[in-house]
Coordinates of C-alpha atoms in Angstrom, one line a residue:
M1 CA 49.7 174.4 123.2
T2 CA 50.8 177.0 120.6
D3 CA 49.4 177.3 117.1
R4 CA 52.7 175.8 115.6
E5 CA 52.6 173.0 118.0
S6 CA 49.3 172.6 117.0
E7 CA 49.9 172.3 113.4
L8 CA 52.7 169.7 114.0
I9 CA 50.3 167.6 115.9
S10 CA 47.7 167.8 112.9
L11 CA 50.7 167.0 110.5
L12 CA 51.3 163.7 112.8
H13 CA 47.7 162.7 112.6
K14 CA 47.5 162.9 108.8
E15 CA 50.6 161.4 108.1
V16 CA 51.1 158.8 110.8
K17 CA 47.7 156.6 111.2
P18 CA 46.7 152.6 110.8
A19 CA 46.8 150.9 107.7
L20 CA 45.6 147.2 107.3
G21 CA 47.5 146.0 104.3
C22 CA 50.1 147.7 101.7
T23 CA 48.8 151.1 101.1
E24 CA 49.1 150.9 97.2
P25 CA 46.3 148.0 96.8
I26 CA 44.7 149.3 99.9
A27 CA 43.9 152.9 98.0
V28 CA 42.6 150.8 95.3
A29 CA 40.2 148.7 97.7
L30 CA 39.5 152.3 99.0
A31 CA 38.4 153.9 96.0
A32 CA 36.3 150.6 95.2
A33 CA 34.3 150.7 98.4
K34 CA 33.9 154.4 97.8
A35 CA 32.0 153.8 94.5
A36 CA 30.2 150.5 95.3
E37 CA 28.8 152.0 98.3
Y38 CA 26.0 153.4 96.0
F39 CA 24.7 149.7 96.0
S40 CA 23.0 147.9 98.5
P41 CA 25.4 145.6 100.1
E42 CA 23.1 142.6 99.1
A43 CA 23.7 143.6 95.9
R44 CA 27.6 144.2 96.6
K45 CA 28.0 140.5 97.7
Y46 CA 25.5 138.8 95.4
E47 CA 25.4 140.5 92.1
P48 CA 28.0 140.0 89.4
L49 CA 29.9 143.4 89.8
E50 CA 32.1 144.4 87.0
T51 CA 35.3 146.6 88.7
E52 CA 37.3 148.5 86.5
V53 CA 40.5 149.9 87.8
R54 CA 43.0 152.3 86.4
V55 CA 45.8 153.3 88.3
S56 CA 49.4 155.1 87.7
G57 CA 52.6 153.0 87.5
N58 CA 53.7 153.2 90.7
I59 CA 50.3 152.1 92.1
L60 CA 50.9 149.3 89.5
K61 CA 54.3 148.5 90.5
N62 CA 53.4 148.6 94.4
G63 CA 50.5 146.4 94.0
M64 CA 51.4 143.3 91.8
G65 CA 53.6 141.2 94.2
V66 CA 51.8 142.0 98.0
G67 CA 49.9 139.8 100.3
I68 CA 46.3 141.2 100.8
P69 CA 45.1 140.6 104.2
G70 CA 42.9 137.6 104.7
T71 CA 43.0 136.1 101.3
G72 CA 46.2 134.4 100.7
M73 CA 46.4 135.9 97.3
I74 CA 48.6 139.0 95.8
G75 CA 47.7 141.9 93.8
L76 CA 45.3 144.8 93.0
H77 CA 42.4 142.4 91.4
I78 CA 41.7 140.7 94.7
A79 CA 42.1 144.0 96.5
A80 CA 39.8 145.9 94.0
A81 CA 37.4 142.7 94.2
L82 CA 37.4 143.2 98.2
G83 CA 37.1 147.0 98.2
A84 CA 33.9 146.3 95.8
V85 CA 32.3 143.5 97.9
C86 CA 32.7 144.5 101.3
G87 CA 35.0 147.7 102.0
K88 CA 33.9 150.2 103.9
S89 CA 35.3 153.7 103.0
G90 CA 34.9 155.4 106.1
Y91 CA 38.0 153.3 107.9
G92 CA 40.1 155.0 105.5
L93 CA 43.4 152.9 105.2
E94 CA 41.8 150.0 107.1
V95 CA 39.2 149.8 104.4
L96 CA 39.0 145.9 104.6
K97 CA 39.4 145.6 108.3
D98 CA 35.8 144.2 108.7
L99 CA 36.3 141.4 105.7
T100 CA 34.5 137.8 106.6
D101 CA 35.3 134.8 104.8
E102 CA 32.1 134.7 103.0
D103 CA 33.2 138.8 101.7
V104 CA 36.9 137.0 100.7
S105 CA 34.9 134.0 98.5
A106 CA 33.0 136.2 96.8
A107 CA 35.7 138.6 95.9
K108 CA 37.9 135.4 94.7
K109 CA 34.4 134.6 92.6
A110 CA 34.9 138.2 91.1
V111 CA 38.6 137.4 90.3
K112 CA 38.2 133.9 88.6
E113 CA 35.4 135.3 86.7
K114 CA 37.2 137.9 85.3
R115 CA 34.9 140.5 86.2
V116 CA 37.8 142.7 87.7
R117 CA 39.9 144.5 85.2
I118 CA 43.3 146.5 86.0
D119 CA 44.9 149.0 83.2
L120 CA 47.5 151.6 83.3
E121 CA 46.2 155.5 83.6
D122 CA 48.3 157.6 81.4
T123 CA 49.0 160.2 83.9
R124 CA 51.7 162.3 85.6
K125 CA 50.3 161.9 88.8
L126 CA 52.7 159.4 90.9
L127 CA 49.7 158.3 92.8
Y128 CA 46.4 158.0 91.3
V129 CA 43.5 155.5 91.1
K130 CA 40.3 155.5 89.4
V131 CA 37.9 152.6 90.1
M132 CA 34.6 151.9 88.3
V133 CA 31.9 149.7 89.6
K134 CA 29.3 148.6 87.5
C135 CA 25.9 146.8 88.9
G136 CA 23.5 146.1 85.9
E137 CA 23.3 149.3 84.0
D138 CA 24.2 151.3 86.9
C139 CA 27.7 152.5 87.5
A140 CA 29.2 154.4 90.1
W141 CA 33.3 155.7 90.3
A142 CA 35.9 157.1 92.7
V143 CA 39.2 158.4 92.2
I144 CA 41.9 159.2 94.5
E145 CA 44.9 161.3 94.1
D146 CA 48.2 162.0 96.0
D147 CA 47.4 160.6 99.0
H148 CA 46.3 156.7 99.5
D149 CA 43.2 158.1 101.1
R150 CA 42.4 161.4 99.5
I151 CA 39.2 161.0 97.8
V152 CA 38.9 163.8 95.1
E153 CA 36.2 162.7 93.3
Y154 CA 32.9 160.2 93.4
G155 CA 29.8 159.9 91.2
F156 CA 27.0 157.7 90.6
N157 CA 25.7 157.3 86.6
G158 CA 27.1 160.2 85.3
E159 CA 26.6 162.7 88.0
V160 CA 29.4 164.1 89.9
C161 CA 28.5 163.9 93.5
K162 CA 31.7 165.5 94.6
L163 CA 34.2 167.4 93.1
E164 CA 36.6 169.4 95.5
G165 CA 37.3 172.5 93.9
K166 CA 38.0 171.4 90.2
A167 CA 34.6 172.4 89.2
A168 CA 35.1 175.5 89.5
G169 CA 38.7 175.3 87.7
N170 CA 40.9 175.1 90.7
E171 CA 43.0 172.3 92.7
P172 CA 41.5 170.8 95.5
E173 CA 42.7 172.2 98.8
H174 CA 46.1 169.9 99.5
K175 CA 49.0 171.4 101.9
E176 CA 52.1 169.6 100.7
I177 CA 54.4 168.7 103.5
K178 CA 57.1 171.4 102.2
D179 CA 54.6 174.1 102.9
Y180 CA 54.8 173.2 106.5
G181 CA 58.4 174.7 106.9
L182 CA 59.9 172.2 108.6
S183 CA 63.7 171.8 109.8
V184 CA 65.5 168.9 111.7
K185 CA 66.3 172.0 114.4
E186 CA 62.5 172.8 114.9
I187 CA 61.3 169.0 114.9
L188 CA 64.2 168.0 117.5
S189 CA 62.9 171.3 119.8
F190 CA 59.3 170.1 119.6
A191 CA 59.8 166.7 120.5
R192 CA 62.0 167.9 123.5
T193 CA 59.4 170.2 124.5
A194 CA 56.0 169.6 123.8
A195 CA 53.6 168.4 126.5
F196 CA 53.8 164.8 127.2
E197 CA 49.8 164.7 127.3
D198 CA 49.7 166.2 123.7
I199 CA 52.1 163.9 121.9
S200 CA 51.3 160.3 124.0
F201 CA 49.1 159.4 121.3
I202 CA 51.8 158.5 119.2
L203 CA 52.7 155.5 121.6
K204 CA 50.1 153.8 119.6
D205 CA 52.6 153.1 117.2
R206 CA 54.0 150.8 119.7
D207 CA 51.1 149.0 120.2
L208 CA 50.5 148.3 116.4
N209 CA 53.8 147.9 115.0
L210 CA 55.0 145.5 118.1
A211 CA 52.0 143.5 117.8
L212 CA 52.9 143.0 114.0
A213 CA 56.4 142.1 115.0
K214 CA 55.7 139.5 117.3
E215 CA 53.1 138.0 114.9
G216 CA 55.8 137.7 112.5
L217 CA 58.1 136.0 114.8
E218 CA 55.3 133.3 115.8
G219 CA 53.8 132.8 112.6
D220 CA 55.1 131.7 108.9
Y221 CA 55.0 134.8 106.9
G222 CA 56.6 135.8 103.6
L223 CA 60.6 134.9 103.7
N224 CA 60.9 134.9 107.6
V225 CA 63.6 137.2 107.4
G226 CA 63.0 138.6 111.1
K227 CA 62.8 135.1 112.3
A228 CA 65.5 133.6 110.6
I229 CA 67.5 137.0 112.3
R230 CA 66.4 136.1 115.8
E231 CA 66.6 132.2 115.8
N232 CA 70.3 132.6 114.5
Q233 CA 71.1 135.7 116.8
N234 CA 73.8 133.1 118.9
E235 CA 75.5 131.5 116.0
I236 CA 75.7 133.8 113.1
F237 CA 74.3 137.4 114.3
G238 CA 75.1 138.1 117.8
D239 CA 72.9 138.4 120.8
D240 CA 73.2 142.2 120.7
F241 CA 71.1 145.3 119.9
M242 CA 71.6 145.4 116.7
S243 CA 70.4 141.8 115.6
F244 CA 67.2 142.3 118.3
A245 CA 66.4 145.5 116.3
M246 CA 66.8 144.2 112.8
G247 CA 65.1 140.8 113.5
M248 CA 61.9 142.8 115.4
T249 CA 61.5 145.2 112.5
A250 CA 61.9 142.8 109.6
A251 CA 59.5 140.5 111.4
A252 CA 56.7 143.3 111.4
S253 CA 57.8 143.6 107.6
D254 CA 57.4 140.0 107.0
A255 CA 53.9 139.8 108.6
R256 CA 52.5 143.0 107.2
M257 CA 53.6 142.1 103.3
A258 CA 52.6 138.6 103.3
G259 CA 48.7 139.5 104.3
C260 CA 48.7 139.6 107.8
K261 CA 45.3 140.7 109.0
L262 CA 46.8 143.2 111.8
P263 CA 47.2 147.1 110.7
A264 CA 50.5 148.7 110.8
M265 CA 50.8 152.4 111.9
S266 CA 52.0 153.8 108.6
N267 CA 54.3 157.1 108.1
S268 CA 53.7 159.1 104.8
G269 CA 51.3 156.8 103.3
S270 CA 53.4 153.8 104.0
G271 CA 52.9 150.7 106.5
N272 CA 56.3 149.5 105.8
Q273 CA 57.8 153.0 106.4
G274 CA 56.0 153.4 109.7
I275 CA 57.2 149.9 110.7
T276 CA 60.5 150.8 109.8
V277 CA 60.9 154.7 111.4
S278 CA 59.5 153.3 114.8
M279 CA 60.7 149.6 115.5
P280 CA 64.4 150.2 116.0
V281 CA 63.1 153.1 118.6
I282 CA 60.6 150.7 120.2
A283 CA 63.1 148.1 120.5
Y284 CA 65.9 150.0 122.0
S285 CA 63.1 150.9 124.3
L286 CA 62.2 147.1 125.1
K287 CA 65.8 146.3 125.5
Y288 CA 67.2 149.2 127.9
G289 CA 64.0 150.2 129.6
T290 CA 63.2 153.5 128.3
D291 CA 59.8 154.8 130.0
D292 CA 57.0 156.1 128.1
E293 CA 57.6 159.7 127.9
Q294 CA 61.1 159.5 126.5
L295 CA 60.1 156.6 124.2
A296 CA 56.9 159.1 122.6
R297 CA 59.7 161.9 122.1
A298 CA 61.8 159.8 120.5
L299 CA 58.9 158.7 118.1
I300 CA 57.7 161.9 117.3
L301 CA 61.4 162.8 116.1
A302 CA 62.0 159.7 113.9
N303 CA 58.3 160.1 112.4
L304 CA 58.7 163.7 112.2
V305 CA 62.3 163.7 110.4
A306 CA 60.9 160.8 107.9
I307 CA 57.7 163.2 107.4
H308 CA 60.2 166.1 106.5
I309 CA 62.6 163.9 104.2
K310 CA 59.5 162.3 102.4
G311 CA 58.2 165.5 101.8
Y312 CA 61.1 166.0 99.1
L313 CA 60.3 162.9 97.4
G314 CA 56.7 162.5 97.0
K315 CA 54.6 159.6 98.1
L316 CA 56.0 157.0 95.6
S317 CA 59.3 157.1 93.8
A318 CA 62.0 154.8 92.5
L319 CA 63.7 155.3 96.0
C320 CA 62.9 152.8 98.4
G321 CA 61.4 154.3 101.5
C322 CA 63.2 152.3 103.7
V323 CA 65.9 154.8 103.1
I324 CA 63.9 157.3 104.5
A325 CA 62.3 155.8 107.3
S326 CA 65.5 154.3 108.7
T327 CA 67.0 157.5 108.6
G328 CA 64.3 158.7 110.9
S329 CA 64.8 155.8 113.3
A330 CA 68.4 156.5 113.6
C331 CA 67.5 160.0 114.9
G332 CA 65.4 158.5 117.1
L333 CA 67.9 156.2 118.5
V334 CA 70.5 158.9 118.8
Y335 CA 68.1 161.1 120.9
L336 CA 67.6 158.2 123.2
Q337 CA 71.2 157.8 123.9
G338 CA 71.5 161.6 124.9
G339 CA 72.5 162.6 121.5
G340 CA 71.6 166.5 120.6
Y341 CA 71.2 168.7 117.2
E342 CA 74.5 168.2 116.1
Q343 CA 74.8 164.4 116.5
I344 CA 71.0 164.0 115.1
C345 CA 72.6 165.9 111.6
A346 CA 75.5 163.6 111.6
A347 CA 73.3 160.8 111.7
I348 CA 71.1 162.0 108.9
K349 CA 74.5 162.6 106.9
N350 CA 75.7 159.2 107.5
M351 CA 72.5 157.7 106.2
I352 CA 72.1 159.6 103.5
G353 CA 76.1 159.2 102.7
N354 CA 75.5 155.4 102.7
I355 CA 72.3 153.9 101.4
T356 CA 70.8 156.4 99.1
G357 CA 70.1 154.9 95.7
M358 CA 68.5 151.4 97.1
V359 CA 65.6 151.4 94.6
C360 CA 62.1 150.6 94.8
D361 CA 61.1 147.5 92.5
G362 CA 57.5 147.1 94.0
A363 CA 55.7 145.9 97.2
K364 CA 56.6 142.4 98.2
V365 CA 57.8 140.1 101.0
G366 CA 61.1 140.6 99.9
C367 CA 61.0 144.3 101.3
A368 CA 61.8 142.8 104.9
M369 CA 65.3 142.2 103.6
K370 CA 66.0 146.0 102.9
V371 CA 64.1 146.7 106.2
A372 CA 66.9 144.6 108.1
S373 CA 69.3 146.2 105.9
G374 CA 67.7 150.2 106.6
V375 CA 67.9 148.9 110.4
S376 CA 71.5 148.0 110.5
C377 CA 72.6 151.5 108.8
A378 CA 70.7 153.3 111.1
I379 CA 72.4 151.9 114.1
Q380 CA 75.5 152.0 112.3
S381 CA 75.0 155.9 111.4
G382 CA 73.5 156.7 114.8
V383 CA 76.9 155.2 116.7
L384 CA 79.2 156.9 114.4
A385 CA 77.0 160.0 115.0
L386 CA 77.4 159.7 118.7
K387 CA 81.4 159.4 118.7
G388 CA 81.4 162.4 116.3
T389 CA 82.0 161.1 113.1
C390 CA 79.9 162.1 110.3
V391 CA 80.3 162.0 106.8
C392 CA 81.7 165.3 105.4
E393 CA 80.6 168.1 102.7
T394 CA 83.2 167.1 100.4
D395 CA 81.6 163.6 99.8
G396 CA 79.0 163.2 97.3
I397 CA 75.7 164.4 97.6
I398 CA 76.4 165.5 101.2
D399 CA 76.2 169.3 102.4
N400 CA 77.5 171.4 105.3
D401 CA 73.8 172.3 105.9
I402 CA 71.4 169.4 106.8
E403 CA 68.5 171.2 104.9
K404 CA 70.3 171.2 101.9
T405 CA 71.9 168.0 102.4
I406 CA 67.8 166.5 102.5
R407 CA 66.7 168.7 99.3
N408 CA 69.8 166.8 97.4
L409 CA 68.3 163.6 98.5
G410 CA 64.8 164.3 97.5
E411 CA 66.2 165.8 94.2
I412 CA 67.7 162.6 93.4
G413 CA 64.8 160.3 94.1
S414 CA 62.1 162.3 92.9
L415 CA 64.1 163.9 89.7
G416 CA 67.2 162.0 89.2
M417 CA 65.4 158.6 89.4
Q418 CA 63.0 159.1 87.4
S419 CA 63.8 157.1 84.4
T420 CA 65.0 154.4 86.6
D421 CA 61.3 154.2 87.9
K422 CA 60.2 154.0 84.4
L423 CA 62.6 151.0 83.6
I424 CA 61.5 149.3 87.0
Q425 CA 58.0 149.3 86.0
K426 CA 58.3 148.0 82.4
I427 CA 60.8 145.3 83.7
M428 CA 58.1 144.3 86.2
V429 CA 55.2 144.7 83.7
C430 CA 57.3 142.5 81.1
K431 CA 58.1 139.6 83.0

């Protein structure tokens, strides 16, 4: 394995990992758990803890309406309470995976007694969480910035126990995705040539997200978007691959956004993005019998393309992550059908020329409908690309250079839609 291959694999491990529950409220639960771990397990569960949470606007937006695993409730209040009562920070984005019925009861009691407070922090950080947990006269806190599981500070009774670099006036070491110098051409080359044993770990993607899809189809979650598509294939949608992929992917999103207790394999800090980037590729493998190695290479390609594009947007923005994730899945689908670099670039351009502008108005069960739309566009874009059809550089934000096209999308989402993001947050908070 070369040094560069090792670096790309490390990036994949960093950005593609299991996450239990929507990652914005889970980030709040993680910070609450880190702070509360200063207290004994008995105090956490049985003492009347007071939990104060301050978050950035995007965390608030994405935490207001989404189901919290195992609770039957939505929102940041119950997420924070659970993190304080039973969360284990060592689990990262699976911080709540050991919760019990007793833990849920204790957390619900804290919410009912109004011992959890959520406030908006005045910060330029798009991803920011600070949680203070008080037990009697003692107070502990933890801060998360930039990544959903990146704890940059924590302390107890005024003593800072960890402050990565900031004590010396420096920002904590934090390598941005753009610093990796990715390109679509390099990503494809890596997906094609990396030793299978070095990338086979990505098949865990199939295990987790397929389990979520099956749970969504068998249970009663959210709007049941995936189930509705699968149950109406013959009458309305047709018994074809597009309907199969849309139904499977939406079903996984249905389950996750409604509080299913199964983890998703996330991408770039988002479980829904992890589902959307992988499930259409997995669905193709199921329907047409792709072997494990080809599936792994397609998943590596899809995930890295999504990570690459997301690097120009940041973890949270007003642009729906489904746009980026489904663009990655389009690349994986083109690869599985024998497409090369030119066809993959065409698929990316077709996606950017199609659904750019889909807004993120918070995490919620309705996200499954956006996921289904993204999958439909991904398949359509891939089919056109394989037939030699590509949105040309005279159209809109598309450029002849694929990397410039990706940067254009990033600027639209990160800079151009800032006022849109603020307006969406204002509308949601004032309802």
